[in-house]
PDB file of C-alpha atoms in Angstrom:
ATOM      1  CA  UNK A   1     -21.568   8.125   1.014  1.00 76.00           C
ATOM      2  CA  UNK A   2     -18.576  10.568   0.897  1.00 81.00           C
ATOM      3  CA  UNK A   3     -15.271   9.149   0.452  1.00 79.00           C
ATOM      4  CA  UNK A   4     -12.404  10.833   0.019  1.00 72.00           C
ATOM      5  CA  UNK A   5      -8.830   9.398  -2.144  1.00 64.00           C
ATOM      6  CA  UNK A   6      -6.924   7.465   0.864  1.00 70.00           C
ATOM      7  CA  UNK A   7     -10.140   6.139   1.935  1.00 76.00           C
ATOM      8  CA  UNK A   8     -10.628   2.440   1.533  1.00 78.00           C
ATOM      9  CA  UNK A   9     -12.363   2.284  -2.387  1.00 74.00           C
ATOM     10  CA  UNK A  10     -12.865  -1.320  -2.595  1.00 70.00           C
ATOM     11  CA  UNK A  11     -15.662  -1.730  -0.205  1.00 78.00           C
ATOM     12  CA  UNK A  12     -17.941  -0.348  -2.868  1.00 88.00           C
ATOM     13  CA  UNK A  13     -20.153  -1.385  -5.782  1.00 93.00           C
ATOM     14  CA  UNK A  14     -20.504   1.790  -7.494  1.00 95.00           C
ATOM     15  CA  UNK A  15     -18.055   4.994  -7.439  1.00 94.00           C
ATOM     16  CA  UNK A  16     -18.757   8.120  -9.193  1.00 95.00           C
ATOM     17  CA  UNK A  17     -15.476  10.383  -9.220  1.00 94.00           C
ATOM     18  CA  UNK A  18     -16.392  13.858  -9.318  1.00 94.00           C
ATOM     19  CA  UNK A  19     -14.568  16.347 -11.749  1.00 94.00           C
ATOM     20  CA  UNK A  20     -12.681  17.879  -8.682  1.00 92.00           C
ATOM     21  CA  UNK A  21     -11.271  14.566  -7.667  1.00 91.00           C
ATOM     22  CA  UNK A  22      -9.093  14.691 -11.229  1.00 94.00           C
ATOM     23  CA  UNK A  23      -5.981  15.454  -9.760  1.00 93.00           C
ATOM     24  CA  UNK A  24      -6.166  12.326  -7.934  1.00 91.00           C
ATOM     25  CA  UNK A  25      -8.131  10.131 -10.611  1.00 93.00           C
ATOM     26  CA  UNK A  26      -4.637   8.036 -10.933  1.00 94.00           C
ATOM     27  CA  UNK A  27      -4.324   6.856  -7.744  1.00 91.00           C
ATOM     28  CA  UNK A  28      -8.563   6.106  -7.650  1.00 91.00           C
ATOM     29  CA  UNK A  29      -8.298   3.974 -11.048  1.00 93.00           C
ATOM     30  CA  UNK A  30      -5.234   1.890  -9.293  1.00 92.00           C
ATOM     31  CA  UNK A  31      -6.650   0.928  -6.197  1.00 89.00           C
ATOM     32  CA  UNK A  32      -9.986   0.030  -8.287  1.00 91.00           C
ATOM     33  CA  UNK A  33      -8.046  -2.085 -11.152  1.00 89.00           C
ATOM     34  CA  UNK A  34      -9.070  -5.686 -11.145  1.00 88.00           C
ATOM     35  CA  UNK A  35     -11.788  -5.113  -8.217  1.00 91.00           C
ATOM     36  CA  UNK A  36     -15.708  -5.398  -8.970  1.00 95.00           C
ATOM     37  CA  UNK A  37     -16.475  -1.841  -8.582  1.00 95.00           C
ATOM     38  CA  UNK A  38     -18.101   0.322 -11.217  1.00 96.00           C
ATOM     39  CA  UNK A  39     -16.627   3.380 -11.752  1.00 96.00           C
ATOM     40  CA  UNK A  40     -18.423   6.513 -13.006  1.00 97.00           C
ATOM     41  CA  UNK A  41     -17.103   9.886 -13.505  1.00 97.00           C
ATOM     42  CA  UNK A  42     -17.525  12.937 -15.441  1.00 96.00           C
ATOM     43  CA  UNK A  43     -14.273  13.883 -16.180  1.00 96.00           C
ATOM     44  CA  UNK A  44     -13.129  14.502 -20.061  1.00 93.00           C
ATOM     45  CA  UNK A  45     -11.160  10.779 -20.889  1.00 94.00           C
ATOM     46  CA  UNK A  46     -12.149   9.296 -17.834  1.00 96.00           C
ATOM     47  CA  UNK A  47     -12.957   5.956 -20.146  1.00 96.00           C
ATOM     48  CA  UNK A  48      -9.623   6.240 -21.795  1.00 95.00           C
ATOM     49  CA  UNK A  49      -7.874   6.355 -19.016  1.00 95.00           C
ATOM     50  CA  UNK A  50      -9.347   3.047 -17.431  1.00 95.00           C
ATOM     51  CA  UNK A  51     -12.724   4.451 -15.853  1.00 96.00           C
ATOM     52  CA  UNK A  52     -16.159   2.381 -16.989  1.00 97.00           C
ATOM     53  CA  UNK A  53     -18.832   4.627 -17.556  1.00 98.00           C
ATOM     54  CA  UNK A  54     -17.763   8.321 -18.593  1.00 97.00           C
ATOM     55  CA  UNK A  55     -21.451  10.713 -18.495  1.00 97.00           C
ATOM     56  CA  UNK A  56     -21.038  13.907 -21.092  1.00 95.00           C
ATOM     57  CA  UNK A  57     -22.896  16.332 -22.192  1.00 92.00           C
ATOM     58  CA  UNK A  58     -23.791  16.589 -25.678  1.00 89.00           C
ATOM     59  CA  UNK A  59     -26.337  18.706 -27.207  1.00 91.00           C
ATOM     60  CA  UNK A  60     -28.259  19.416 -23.755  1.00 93.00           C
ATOM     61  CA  UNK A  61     -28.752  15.556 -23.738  1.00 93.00           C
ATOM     62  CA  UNK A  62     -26.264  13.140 -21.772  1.00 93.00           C
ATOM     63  CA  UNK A  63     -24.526  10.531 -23.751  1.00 95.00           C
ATOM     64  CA  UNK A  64     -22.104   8.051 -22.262  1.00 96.00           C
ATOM     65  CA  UNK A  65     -18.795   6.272 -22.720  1.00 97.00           C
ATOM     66  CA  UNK A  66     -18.021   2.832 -21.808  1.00 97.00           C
ATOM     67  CA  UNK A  67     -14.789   1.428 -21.223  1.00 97.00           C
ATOM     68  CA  UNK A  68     -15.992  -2.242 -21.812  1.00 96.00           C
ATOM     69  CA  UNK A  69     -12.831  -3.989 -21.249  1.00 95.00           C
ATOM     70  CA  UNK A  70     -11.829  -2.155 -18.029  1.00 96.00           C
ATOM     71  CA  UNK A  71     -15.686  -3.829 -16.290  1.00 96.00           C
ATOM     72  CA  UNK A  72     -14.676  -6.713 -17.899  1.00 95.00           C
ATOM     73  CA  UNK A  73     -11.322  -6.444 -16.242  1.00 95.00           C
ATOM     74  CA  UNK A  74     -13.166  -6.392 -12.971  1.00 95.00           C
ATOM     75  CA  UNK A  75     -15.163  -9.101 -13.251  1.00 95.00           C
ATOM     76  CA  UNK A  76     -18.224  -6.879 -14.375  1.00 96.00           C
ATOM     77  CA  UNK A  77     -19.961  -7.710 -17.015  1.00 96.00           C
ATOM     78  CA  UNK A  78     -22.368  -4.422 -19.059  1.00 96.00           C
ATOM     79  CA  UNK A  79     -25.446  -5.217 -20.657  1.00 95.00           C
ATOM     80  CA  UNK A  80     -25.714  -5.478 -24.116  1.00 95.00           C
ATOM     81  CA  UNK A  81     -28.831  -2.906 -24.271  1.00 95.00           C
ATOM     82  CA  UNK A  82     -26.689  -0.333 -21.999  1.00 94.00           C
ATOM     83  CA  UNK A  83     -23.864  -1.015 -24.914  1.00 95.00           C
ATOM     84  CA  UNK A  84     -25.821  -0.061 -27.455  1.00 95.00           C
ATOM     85  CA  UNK A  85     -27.001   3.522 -26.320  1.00 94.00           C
ATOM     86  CA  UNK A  86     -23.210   3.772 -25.983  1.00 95.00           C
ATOM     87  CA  UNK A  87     -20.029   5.053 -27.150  1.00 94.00           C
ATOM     88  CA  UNK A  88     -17.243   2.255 -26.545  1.00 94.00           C
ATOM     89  CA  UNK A  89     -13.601   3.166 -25.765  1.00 92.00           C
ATOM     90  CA  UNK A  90     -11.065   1.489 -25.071  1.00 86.00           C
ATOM     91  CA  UNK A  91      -8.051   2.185 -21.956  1.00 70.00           C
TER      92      UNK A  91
END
């Protein structure tokens, strides 16, 4: 489903944030904060910046970022064999 930024987040479970939402990644990470929704994006820092699962590309192969305390934050808890394949970061 299509949302767009002043649409009602929360109501989710999952929320991938495409790179041409950035300007308004912010205001997306706020109205998330403390609510059980996973958030996944592509955008460059999206982890560091309070996001929970960051996809890149690296060597044709995609390789992720987790930003364990922000799930943890929300009440979501990762598994430890997602963990381990990988990168952790913190907000």
């Amino acid at each position: 489903k299509r949302l767009r930024a002043d649409d009602d987040l929360r109501s989710c479970h999952v929320l991938f944030i495409s790179r041409s939402e950035k300007e308004h990644l912010p205001e997306v990470l706020r109205q998330l904060k403390r609510r059980p929704v996973l958030s996944v994006s592509e955008i460059n820092g999206f982890a560091e910046q309070g996001g929970m699962v960051n996809l890149l590309l690296a060597n044709k192969t995609v390789k992720m970022e987790i930003n364990q305390a922000a799930a943890e934050q929300a009440g979501l808890q990762i598994s430890a064999k997602l963990l381990k394949l990988a990168r952790l970061v913190n907000s």
